[in-house]
Short mmCIF file of C-alpha atoms in Angstrom, two decimals:
data_model
loop_
_atom_site.label_atom_id
_atom_site.label_comp_id
_atom_site.label_asym_id
_atom_site.label_seq_id
_atom_site.Cartn_x
_atom_site.Cartn_y
_atom_site.Cartn_z
CA MET W 1 107.71 78.04 98.04
CA ALA W 2 108.77 80.91 95.85
CA LEU W 3 111.28 78.73 94.08
CA LEU W 4 108.41 76.76 92.61
CA ARG W 5 107.81 79.73 90.39
CA PHE W 6 110.70 78.51 88.31
CA VAL W 7 109.46 74.96 87.99
CA PRO W 8 108.02 74.95 84.49
CA CYS W 9 105.79 71.94 84.75
CA ILE W 10 104.74 69.19 87.09
CA THR W 11 103.66 65.62 86.64
CA LEU W 12 100.01 64.91 86.16
CA ALA W 13 99.92 62.54 89.08
CA LYS W 14 100.17 65.50 91.37
CA LEU W 15 97.24 67.27 89.84
CA ASN W 16 94.75 65.60 92.11
CA ASN W 17 95.92 68.06 94.67
CA GLY W 18 94.75 71.62 94.09
CA HIS W 19 97.72 73.02 95.88
CA ASP W 20 100.12 71.74 93.26
CA LEU W 21 98.12 73.26 90.46
CA THR W 22 98.21 76.60 92.23
CA GLN W 23 101.96 76.30 92.39
CA LEU W 24 102.09 75.38 88.72
CA ILE W 25 100.38 78.54 87.65
CA ARG W 26 101.96 80.76 90.25
CA ALA W 27 104.65 81.67 87.77
CA GLU W 28 101.91 82.80 85.42
CA TYR W 29 99.49 84.14 88.02
CA GLY W 30 100.23 87.84 87.52
CA LEU W 31 100.27 87.37 83.78
CA LEU W 32 96.82 85.72 83.85
CA VAL W 33 95.23 88.16 86.30
CA GLY W 34 96.76 91.07 84.39
CA SER W 35 95.30 89.87 81.14
CA LEU W 36 91.86 89.11 82.61
CA MET W 37 91.82 92.44 84.45
CA SER W 38 92.22 94.29 81.15
CA MET W 39 88.75 93.00 80.24
CA ALA W 40 87.13 92.71 83.65
CA GLY W 41 88.16 96.10 85.06
CA ASP W 42 87.64 94.48 88.44
CA LEU W 43 90.26 92.42 90.23
CA SER W 44 87.66 90.35 92.09
CA LEU W 45 85.98 89.33 88.84
CA ALA W 46 89.34 88.60 87.24
CA GLU W 47 90.51 86.43 90.12
CA ASP W 48 87.16 84.65 90.42
CA ALA W 49 87.22 83.74 86.73
CA LEU W 50 90.76 82.47 87.16
CA GLN W 51 89.79 80.34 90.17
CA GLU W 52 86.92 78.79 88.24
CA ALA W 53 89.24 77.97 85.36
CA LEU W 54 91.64 76.34 87.79
CA ALA W 55 88.83 74.25 89.22
CA GLN W 56 87.97 73.11 85.71
CA ALA W 57 91.60 72.24 85.05
CA LEU W 58 91.57 70.04 88.12
CA GLU W 59 88.53 68.22 86.80
CA GLN W 60 89.74 67.72 83.26
CA TRP W 61 93.50 67.47 83.22
CA PRO W 62 93.90 64.26 85.21
CA SER W 63 91.85 62.32 82.66
CA ARG W 64 92.56 64.23 79.45
CA GLY W 65 96.16 65.15 80.09
CA GLN W 66 97.80 68.45 80.58
CA PRO W 67 97.43 70.90 77.67
CA LYS W 68 100.41 71.96 75.62
CA ASN W 69 100.28 75.44 77.08
CA PRO W 70 98.58 75.21 80.48
CA ALA W 71 98.47 78.95 81.08
CA ALA W 72 96.85 79.66 77.71
CA TRP W 73 94.27 76.94 78.38
CA ILE W 74 93.47 78.48 81.75
CA LEU W 75 93.20 81.96 80.21
CA THR W 76 90.72 80.80 77.60
CA VAL W 77 88.55 78.98 80.11
CA ALA W 78 88.68 81.98 82.46
CA ARG W 79 87.66 84.30 79.63
CA ARG W 80 84.68 82.03 78.95
CA ARG W 81 83.69 82.26 82.61
CA LEU W 82 84.04 86.02 82.38
CA LEU W 83 81.87 86.10 79.27
CA ASP W 84 79.16 84.03 81.02
CA GLN W 85 79.25 86.44 83.91
CA PHE W 86 79.16 89.52 81.66
CA ARG W 87 76.20 88.18 79.67
CA LYS W 88 74.25 87.61 82.86
CA THR W 89 74.94 91.10 84.17
CA LYS W 90 74.75 92.77 80.73
CA HIS W 91 78.25 94.14 81.31
CA ARG W 92 79.47 96.59 78.68
CA ASN W 93 82.60 94.49 78.02
CA ALA W 94 80.67 91.34 77.06
CA ASP W 95 81.24 91.99 73.35
CA LEU W 96 84.92 92.65 73.87
CA VAL W 97 85.45 89.33 75.64
CA GLN W 98 83.40 87.50 73.03
CA GLN W 99 85.41 89.06 70.22
CA THR W 100 88.68 88.15 71.91
CA LEU W 101 87.53 84.58 72.35
CA LEU W 102 86.42 84.41 68.70
CA ASN W 103 89.77 85.77 67.55
CA THR W 104 91.73 83.22 69.53
CA HIS W 105 89.29 80.31 69.22
CA PRO W 106 87.07 80.54 66.18
CA THR W 107 85.15 77.42 67.21
CA GLN W 108 83.25 77.54 70.43
CA HIS W 109 83.62 73.93 71.56
CA ASP W 110 85.66 73.09 74.55
CA ASP W 111 88.81 71.79 72.97
CA VAL W 112 91.53 74.28 73.61
CA TYR W 113 94.21 71.72 74.23
CA ASP W 114 96.38 72.84 71.33
CA ASN W 115 96.10 76.44 72.31
CA GLY W 116 99.45 78.07 71.74
CA GLU W 117 98.27 81.61 72.32
CA CYS W 118 100.82 84.01 73.61
CA ILE W 119 99.27 85.65 76.65
CA PRO W 120 99.16 89.45 76.33
CA ASP W 121 101.36 90.89 79.05
CA HIS W 122 99.54 93.46 81.19
CA ARG W 123 101.65 92.96 84.30
CA LEU W 124 103.00 96.49 84.22
CA GLU W 125 99.46 97.92 84.23
CA LEU W 126 98.64 95.45 87.00
CA ILE W 127 101.57 96.50 89.19
CA PHE W 128 100.91 100.21 88.70
CA THR W 129 97.27 99.66 89.58
CA CYS W 130 98.03 97.65 92.73
CA CYS W 131 100.56 100.27 93.84
CA HIS W 132 98.42 103.32 93.14
CA PRO W 133 99.26 105.91 95.80
CA SER W 134 95.56 106.45 96.47
CA LEU W 135 95.60 103.04 98.19
CA ALA W 136 97.03 102.77 101.69
CA PRO W 137 100.64 101.50 101.62
CA GLU W 138 99.78 98.28 103.48
CA ALA W 139 96.97 97.64 100.99
CA GLN W 140 99.35 98.21 98.07
CA ILE W 141 101.75 95.64 99.51
CA ALA W 142 99.09 93.04 100.24
CA LEU W 143 97.42 93.45 96.87
CA THR W 144 100.70 93.21 94.97
CA LEU W 145 101.65 90.00 96.79
CA LYS W 146 98.18 88.62 96.11
CA VAL W 147 97.53 89.41 92.46
CA VAL W 148 100.99 89.92 90.98
CA CYS W 149 102.92 87.29 92.94
CA GLY W 150 99.99 84.91 93.39
CA LEU W 151 100.45 84.37 97.13
CA SER W 152 97.38 83.22 99.03
CA ILE W 153 95.62 85.50 101.51
CA GLY W 154 96.66 83.09 104.28
CA GLN W 155 100.32 83.36 103.33
CA ILE W 156 100.20 87.15 103.24
CA ALA W 157 98.29 87.33 106.52
CA ARG W 158 100.91 85.16 108.22
CA ALA W 159 103.76 87.21 106.77
CA TYR W 160 102.27 90.39 108.18
CA LEU W 161 101.10 88.85 111.44
CA THR W 162 97.43 89.48 110.97
CA SER W 163 94.37 87.27 110.67
CA GLU W 164 93.17 85.93 107.33
CA ALA W 165 89.87 87.72 107.87
CA ALA W 166 91.58 91.07 108.39
CA MET W 167 93.87 90.54 105.40
CA SER W 168 90.95 89.48 103.25
CA LYS W 169 89.09 92.62 104.23
CA ARG W 170 92.12 94.80 103.48
CA ILE W 171 92.53 93.28 100.02
CA GLY W 172 88.78 93.43 99.38
CA ARG W 173 88.65 97.12 100.21
CA ALA W 174 91.58 97.83 97.90
CA LYS W 175 89.88 95.95 95.06
CA PHE W 176 86.68 97.90 95.66
CA LYS W 177 88.55 101.18 95.50
CA ILE W 178 90.32 100.22 92.29
CA LYS W 179 87.00 99.40 90.71
CA HIS W 180 85.12 102.47 91.87
CA ALA W 181 87.61 105.29 92.42
CA GLY W 182 88.51 105.75 88.78
CA ILE W 183 91.98 104.22 89.06
CA GLY W 184 92.82 103.66 85.41
CA TYR W 185 94.25 100.31 84.32
CA LYS W 186 97.23 101.74 82.53
CA VAL W 187 100.90 102.52 82.67
CA PRO W 188 101.09 106.16 83.76
CA HIS W 189 102.92 108.66 81.61
CA GLY W 190 104.07 112.22 81.74
CA ALA W 191 104.20 114.07 85.03
CA ALA W 192 102.37 111.32 86.93
CA MET W 193 104.95 108.68 86.01
CA GLU W 194 107.61 109.68 88.51
CA GLN W 195 105.31 109.63 91.52
CA ARG W 196 103.60 106.44 90.42
CA LEU W 197 106.90 104.66 89.80
CA SER W 198 108.26 105.69 93.17
CA SER W 199 105.12 104.24 94.72
CA VAL W 200 105.74 100.88 92.98
CA LEU W 201 109.40 100.82 93.96
CA ALA W 202 108.51 101.69 97.57
CA VAL W 203 106.18 98.69 97.73
CA ILE W 204 108.89 96.35 96.47
CA TYR W 205 111.40 97.87 98.87
CA LEU W 206 108.99 97.46 101.80
CA ILE W 207 108.34 93.82 100.91
CA TYR W 208 112.07 93.21 100.94
CA ASN W 209 112.52 95.11 104.20
CA GLU W 210 109.81 93.02 105.82
CA SER W 211 111.96 90.00 105.04
CA TYR W 212 114.46 91.39 107.53
CA ASN W 213 111.97 91.44 110.36
CA ALA W 214 111.85 87.88 111.56
CA TYR W 215 109.04 88.06 114.02
CA GLU W 216 108.17 85.19 116.21
CA GLY W 217 105.33 83.21 114.76
CA GLN W 218 106.01 84.35 111.23
CA THR W 219 105.73 81.28 109.05
CA LEU W 220 106.37 82.76 105.65
CA THR W 221 110.10 82.88 105.97
CA GLN W 222 112.28 85.86 105.44
CA GLU W 223 113.66 84.22 102.37
CA ASP W 224 110.24 83.91 100.77
CA LEU W 225 109.46 87.61 101.01
CA ALA W 226 112.96 88.52 99.84
CA LEU W 227 112.51 86.29 96.80
CA GLU W 228 109.13 87.83 96.04
CA ALA W 229 110.64 91.31 96.22
CA ILE W 230 113.52 90.37 93.93
CA TYR W 231 111.08 88.68 91.56
CA LEU W 232 109.02 91.89 91.42
CA ALA W 233 112.09 94.07 90.95
CA LYS W 234 113.30 91.85 88.10
CA LEU W 235 109.87 91.89 86.54
CA MET W 236 109.77 95.69 86.72
CA HIS W 237 113.30 96.02 85.40
CA GLY W 238 112.54 93.71 82.50
CA MET W 239 109.58 95.86 81.48
CA LEU W 240 110.82 99.29 82.54
CA PRO W 241 114.63 99.39 82.57
CA GLN W 242 114.96 102.85 84.09
CA SER W 243 117.79 103.98 86.31
CA SER W 244 115.76 103.95 89.54
CA VAL W 245 114.41 100.46 88.80
CA ALA W 246 117.91 99.18 88.06
CA GLY W 247 119.05 100.84 91.30
CA LEU W 248 116.40 99.10 93.36
CA LEU W 249 117.06 95.70 91.78
CA ALA W 250 120.79 96.15 92.37
CA LEU W 251 120.17 97.14 95.99
CA LEU W 252 118.06 94.05 96.66
CA LEU W 253 120.52 91.70 94.93
CA LEU W 254 123.47 93.12 96.81
CA HIS W 255 121.70 92.90 100.15
CA ASP W 256 120.58 89.43 99.35
CA SER W 257 124.08 88.32 98.35
CA ARG W 258 124.92 88.44 102.05
CA ARG W 259 121.97 86.37 103.22
CA SER W 260 123.85 83.20 104.14
CA ALA W 261 126.51 85.20 105.94
CA ARG W 262 123.96 87.01 108.10
CA SER W 263 123.34 83.97 110.28
CA SER W 264 125.10 80.77 111.25
CA LYS W 265 124.26 77.60 113.15
CA THR W 266 125.11 79.23 116.44
CA GLN W 267 124.28 82.86 115.69
CA THR W 268 121.04 84.08 114.21
CA TYR W 269 122.22 87.61 113.53
CA ILE W 270 125.66 88.59 112.26
CA PRO W 271 126.20 92.21 111.22
CA LEU W 272 128.13 93.17 108.10
CA LYS W 273 131.30 93.92 110.03
CA LEU W 274 131.58 90.39 111.43
CA GLN W 275 130.36 88.42 108.43
CA ASP W 276 132.41 85.69 106.75
CA ARG W 277 132.79 87.30 103.36
CA SER W 278 133.58 84.01 101.64
CA LEU W 279 129.90 83.13 102.14
CA TRP W 280 128.69 86.05 100.06
CA ASP W 281 127.00 85.10 96.81
CA GLN W 282 129.40 86.31 94.14
CA ASN W 283 126.90 85.89 91.29
CA LYS W 284 124.44 88.23 92.94
CA ILE W 285 127.25 90.68 93.71
CA ALA W 286 128.38 90.66 90.08
CA GLU W 287 124.83 91.14 88.82
CA GLY W 288 124.11 93.89 91.35
CA THR W 289 127.37 95.70 90.72
CA LYS W 290 126.82 95.69 86.98
CA LEU W 291 123.34 97.12 87.46
CA VAL W 292 124.61 99.86 89.80
CA LYS W 293 127.21 100.90 87.29
CA SER W 294 124.69 101.11 84.48
CA ALA W 295 122.25 102.99 86.72
CA LEU W 296 124.88 105.54 87.72
CA VAL W 297 126.10 106.02 84.16
CA SER W 298 122.67 107.44 83.39
CA GLY W 299 123.62 110.38 85.63
CA GLN W 300 120.51 109.99 87.78
CA PHE W 301 121.30 109.69 91.45
CA GLY W 302 118.10 108.69 93.18
CA PRO W 303 117.95 107.10 96.63
CA TYR W 304 117.95 103.53 95.31
CA GLN W 305 120.92 104.05 93.02
CA LEU W 306 122.89 105.67 95.85
CA GLN W 307 122.06 103.01 98.43
CA ALA W 308 122.93 100.34 95.87
CA ALA W 309 126.25 102.05 95.17
CA ILE W 310 127.03 102.04 98.89
CA SER W 311 126.07 98.40 99.14
CA ALA W 312 128.24 97.60 96.10
CA LEU W 313 131.26 99.21 97.77
CA HIS W 314 130.73 96.93 100.77
CA SER W 315 130.20 93.91 98.54
CA ASN W 316 133.38 94.49 96.61
CA ALA W 317 135.61 95.20 99.62
CA GLN W 318 137.98 92.46 100.78
CA SER W 319 137.41 93.29 104.43
CA TRP W 320 135.61 95.73 106.72
CA LYS W 321 138.87 97.62 107.21
CA SER W 322 139.77 97.90 103.54
CA THR W 323 136.31 99.20 102.62
CA ASP W 324 136.34 102.46 100.65
CA TRP W 325 134.85 104.43 103.54
CA LEU W 326 135.63 107.83 102.05
CA GLN W 327 133.57 107.10 98.97
CA ILE W 328 130.77 105.79 101.17
CA VAL W 329 130.88 109.05 103.14
CA GLY W 330 130.56 110.95 99.87
CA LEU W 331 127.60 108.85 98.73
CA TYR W 332 125.80 109.41 102.05
CA ASP W 333 126.39 113.14 101.56
CA VAL W 334 124.56 113.04 98.24
CA LEU W 335 121.86 110.79 99.69
CA TYR W 336 121.33 113.23 102.56
CA ASP W 337 120.83 116.04 100.07
CA ILE W 338 117.96 114.09 98.51
CA GLU W 339 116.53 112.67 101.74
CA PRO W 340 117.57 114.77 104.71
CA SER W 341 116.78 112.22 107.43
CA PRO W 342 118.63 111.70 110.73
CA ILE W 343 118.99 107.99 109.93
CA ILE W 344 121.01 108.79 106.80
CA LEU W 345 123.05 111.20 108.88
CA LEU W 346 123.73 108.42 111.38
CA ASN W 347 124.99 106.13 108.62
CA HIS W 348 127.07 108.98 107.30
CA CYS W 349 128.67 109.36 110.75
CA VAL W 350 129.41 105.64 111.00
CA ALA W 351 131.16 105.71 107.61
CA LEU W 352 133.05 108.83 108.66
CA PHE W 353 134.12 107.06 111.84
CA TYR W 354 135.61 104.12 109.97
CA ALA W 355 137.14 106.50 107.45
CA GLY W 356 139.25 107.71 110.35
CA SER W 357 137.54 110.84 111.71
CA LEU W 358 136.81 109.22 115.06
CA ASP W 359 136.19 112.24 117.31
CA GLN W 360 134.45 114.38 114.72
CA SER W 361 131.98 111.64 113.79
CA TYR W 362 131.33 110.62 117.41
CA GLN W 363 130.57 114.23 118.25
CA LYS W 364 128.04 114.34 115.40
CA VAL W 365 126.43 111.13 116.66
CA ILE W 366 126.00 112.66 120.11
CA GLU W 367 124.24 115.61 118.48
CA LEU W 368 121.76 113.24 116.82
CA GLU W 369 120.54 111.84 120.13
CA PRO W 370 117.38 113.97 120.49
CA GLN W 371 116.14 112.83 117.05
CA LEU W 372 117.10 109.16 117.27
CA ARG W 373 116.57 108.43 120.96
CA ASP W 374 114.06 105.66 120.21
CA TYR W 375 115.92 104.16 117.27
CA GLN W 376 117.65 100.92 118.24
CA PRO W 377 120.41 101.04 115.57
CA TYR W 378 121.39 104.47 116.86
CA HIS W 379 122.39 103.11 120.27
CA ALA W 380 124.00 100.01 118.74
CA ALA W 381 126.14 102.15 116.43
CA LYS W 382 126.99 104.54 119.23
CA ALA W 383 127.99 101.64 121.51
CA GLU W 384 130.32 100.28 118.88
CA MET W 385 131.99 103.67 118.46
CA GLU W 386 132.37 104.05 122.20
CA ALA W 387 133.92 100.60 122.47
CA GLU W 388 136.40 101.48 119.73
CA LEU W 389 137.17 104.78 121.47
CA GLY W 390 137.82 102.89 124.70
CA ASP W 391 134.93 104.38 126.68
CA LEU W 392 133.57 101.10 127.99
CA THR W 393 131.17 102.63 130.51
CA ALA W 394 129.42 104.63 127.82
CA ALA W 395 129.44 101.61 125.47
CA LYS W 396 127.79 99.49 128.17
CA GLU W 397 125.02 102.04 128.66
CA SER W 398 124.42 102.31 124.93
CA TYR W 399 124.21 98.54 124.47
CA ILE W 400 121.69 98.31 127.29
CA LEU W 401 119.57 101.01 125.65
CA ALA W 402 119.83 99.21 122.29
CA ILE W 403 118.78 95.88 123.80
CA GLY W 404 115.79 97.56 125.44
CA LEU W 405 114.65 98.96 122.08
CA SER W 406 115.16 95.82 119.99
CA LYS W 407 112.04 93.90 118.98
CA ASN W 408 113.92 90.99 117.51
CA ASP W 409 115.30 88.12 119.59
CA ALA W 410 118.22 87.35 117.33
CA GLU W 411 119.30 90.96 117.42
CA LYS W 412 118.88 91.12 121.20
CA GLN W 413 121.11 88.06 121.62
CA PHE W 414 123.72 89.62 119.40
CA LEU W 415 123.71 92.89 121.32
CA ALA W 416 123.90 91.04 124.63
CA ARG W 417 126.94 89.13 123.34
CA GLN W 418 128.59 92.40 122.36
CA LEU W 419 127.86 93.78 125.80
CA ARG W 420 129.42 90.77 127.50
CA GLY W 421 132.43 91.03 125.23
CA LEU W 422 133.31 94.56 126.32
CA MET J 1 84.16 110.10 84.60
CA GLN J 2 82.88 112.82 86.86
CA PHE J 3 84.84 113.63 89.97
CA LEU J 4 83.96 116.01 92.74
CA ALA J 5 86.96 117.90 94.11
CA LEU J 6 86.01 118.94 97.64
CA ILE J 7 88.09 121.80 98.92
CA TYR J 8 88.84 121.73 102.64
CA SER J 9 90.79 124.24 104.67
CA SER J 10 90.88 125.88 108.06
CA GLU J 11 89.16 129.14 107.47
CA GLY J 12 91.64 131.97 107.39
CA SER J 13 94.64 129.67 107.04
CA GLU J 14 95.52 131.03 103.60
CA ASP J 15 99.10 132.15 103.36
CA VAL J 16 98.27 134.75 100.74
CA PRO J 17 96.12 137.90 100.77
CA MET J 18 92.52 137.39 99.66
CA SER J 19 92.98 139.36 96.45
CA GLU J 20 95.92 137.21 95.45
CA LEU J 21 94.04 134.03 96.27
CA MET J 22 91.12 135.18 94.14
CA GLY J 23 93.57 135.79 91.34
CA GLN J 24 94.92 132.27 91.70
CA TYR J 25 91.42 130.81 91.58
CA MET J 26 90.59 132.90 88.49
CA ASP J 27 93.75 131.61 86.92
CA PHE J 28 92.94 127.99 87.79
CA GLY J 29 89.36 128.42 86.55
CA GLU J 30 90.60 129.74 83.23
CA ARG J 31 93.11 126.94 82.69
CA ALA J 32 90.78 124.14 83.77
CA GLY J 33 87.95 125.76 81.82
CA ALA J 34 90.04 125.98 78.67
CA ALA J 35 90.90 122.28 79.05
CA GLY J 36 87.18 121.51 79.24
CA VAL J 37 87.55 119.82 82.60
CA VAL J 38 85.28 121.94 84.79
CA GLU J 39 81.58 121.08 84.74
CA GLY J 40 80.68 123.12 87.76
CA GLY J 41 81.95 124.52 90.99
CA ASN J 42 81.35 127.05 93.69
CA ALA J 43 82.82 128.56 96.78
CA LEU J 44 80.73 128.20 99.91
CA GLN J 45 79.97 130.82 102.56
CA PRO J 46 81.97 130.28 105.77
CA ILE J 47 80.89 127.57 108.23
CA ALA J 48 79.35 130.25 110.44
CA THR J 49 76.49 130.09 107.91
CA ALA J 50 76.10 126.30 108.05
CA THR J 51 72.88 124.65 109.15
CA SER J 52 72.46 120.89 109.50
CA VAL J 53 69.15 119.12 109.06
CA GLN J 54 68.21 115.65 110.32
CA ILE J 55 64.99 113.70 110.41
CA ARG J 56 64.70 111.14 113.20
CA GLN J 57 61.51 109.22 113.93
CA GLY J 58 59.75 111.52 111.50
CA LYS J 59 60.79 114.59 113.40
CA GLN J 60 62.92 117.21 111.77
CA THR J 61 65.75 118.69 113.76
CA ILE J 62 67.62 121.76 112.69
CA LEU J 63 71.08 122.29 114.11
CA ASP J 64 73.38 125.25 113.98
CA GLY J 65 76.75 124.53 112.45
CA PRO J 66 78.35 122.03 110.10
CA PHE J 67 77.70 118.27 110.20
CA ALA J 68 81.14 117.59 111.62
CA GLU J 69 83.23 120.11 113.48
CA THR J 70 86.73 119.42 112.25
CA LYS J 71 89.86 121.45 111.85
CA GLU J 72 89.42 121.74 108.11
CA GLN J 73 86.04 122.63 106.72
CA LEU J 74 84.45 122.25 103.32
CA GLY J 75 84.88 125.61 101.63
CA GLY J 76 83.96 124.88 98.03
CA TYR J 77 83.98 122.33 95.26
CA TYR J 78 84.55 121.71 91.59
CA LEU J 79 82.80 119.13 89.48
CA LEU J 80 85.44 117.81 87.10
CA GLN J 81 85.15 115.65 84.00
CA CYS J 82 88.31 113.52 83.76
CA LYS J 83 89.51 110.37 82.09
CA ASP J 84 90.53 108.73 85.35
CA LEU J 85 91.71 109.33 88.90
CA ASP J 86 95.21 110.30 87.83
CA GLU J 87 93.86 113.12 85.68
CA ALA J 88 91.51 114.22 88.47
CA ILE J 89 94.43 114.28 90.91
CA MET J 90 96.47 116.28 88.44
CA TRP J 91 93.78 118.98 88.31
CA ALA J 92 92.98 118.81 92.03
CA ALA J 93 96.63 119.46 92.81
CA GLN J 94 96.35 122.72 90.89
CA ILE J 95 93.47 124.05 92.97
CA PRO J 96 95.11 126.87 94.95
CA THR J 97 93.86 125.64 98.34
CA ALA J 98 95.71 122.32 97.86
CA ARG J 99 98.82 124.17 99.06
CA TYR J 100 97.53 124.91 102.56
CA GLY J 101 94.38 122.85 102.89
CA THR J 102 93.29 119.52 101.45
CA VAL J 103 91.43 118.66 98.29
CA GLU J 104 89.48 115.42 98.48
CA VAL J 105 88.74 113.75 95.17
CA ARG J 106 85.69 111.50 94.90
CA PRO J 107 84.18 109.93 91.80
CA VAL J 108 80.51 110.68 91.26
CA HIS J 109 78.45 107.50 91.64
CA ASN J 110 77.09 106.50 88.29
CA PHE J 111 73.83 104.59 88.71
CA GLY J 112 73.52 103.95 84.99
#
């Protein structure tokens, strides 16, 4: 589905089906909504105008042919719908829309088939608006997937295992708040920028993370959400090439480079340690590694840059054994300074373990138990250490605890296999 | 746009002596005033002074106490004139009580 974003054009024969047209403009969806939003100041109005323009395209294109620049055609028609609406409601932006239409199309008649207008790019404003921290995180995610990525409410609802009605309500409430709470349609600057940017990056990161959780009944595949997240990260990086953005994009690319190695025909979950490294996508690794390097050269070591650097060390290691564990330990140290969480400490211990400090790291893991008792990866990591240390009884117990905490069938099967293999 | 910054805190939860807190509010008032942001504002008497009024079926009921008994109570407000929510948040974050209570920011409904 997401791959269709990169299909530049489709044959007219398919246009009798609305679905195909939606796919056609999905690549331009955020661009069109972003541009319309700059005049509408209301995401519902902007999306409604866009939908009406799409309906008109469906009516006209099959007989008249597809315009030279379909997106520009749709934008013009949507602006006209917006103008109609604004005149009816005496909206203060009516003149602005009219002027814009006059500037781009001096004659009012319907023929905009030769329209070559370059669509003004407001996607950065759009993303910052959708990810405003005054919206609940789940609303930020849903809204971003809807208006920036152009996913349908049904697709988003299925991805997050909720009903279309509930998802529609969530998105509707977020649009209402944007319209009425004084959330400015702008790229933040100054002191607000850092917080606002971290909010945007968190949304992209969460969308990618969701792609890891393959719940039963989830029809939007993991791959789809991962592609959306990478698309958003690339979009952000193209418009705002800052160190943290480069770090996030690198992190996603590096994680994604291992996608086809994470599962096989017989196994649905294969952890990094046991993956066939020849299946890793070397293009993504090269792209991610280059981005990490450039992000670190800037001297800014935020959480995304550091996690990406760790991922890059894994990606560029020939084997699990020959991984540069000492450097990974060092990076987790720095990461812990920024984000002192027990989960980072756990990862730090695992790296320390494989760097050779077996007893010291295992002791530290034991000390983490009160904080991570309910965290499945804690018991899985502990079990693995215990198996390596030869304490099979303890390993068995830890695997059983891990299996009990896992919510994912593939993971459960993997852990059960490990348990049997002891 | 006008925003109301509603200042909530548990009464007596301030981590600074009253005189110091007053100083901080004076300081905030001066800065926000100089920036032309403040259009109004007041501190309220403690919730022990609150009275709630309701009319049901034409009958007026007067109740002792605040409308909702919660951990944090409304203790004061500022009416701010800001460009957008981000600017309102920026000023709200500088209200001294934001450090131990909560400042809720709400746009004023414009019926125009």
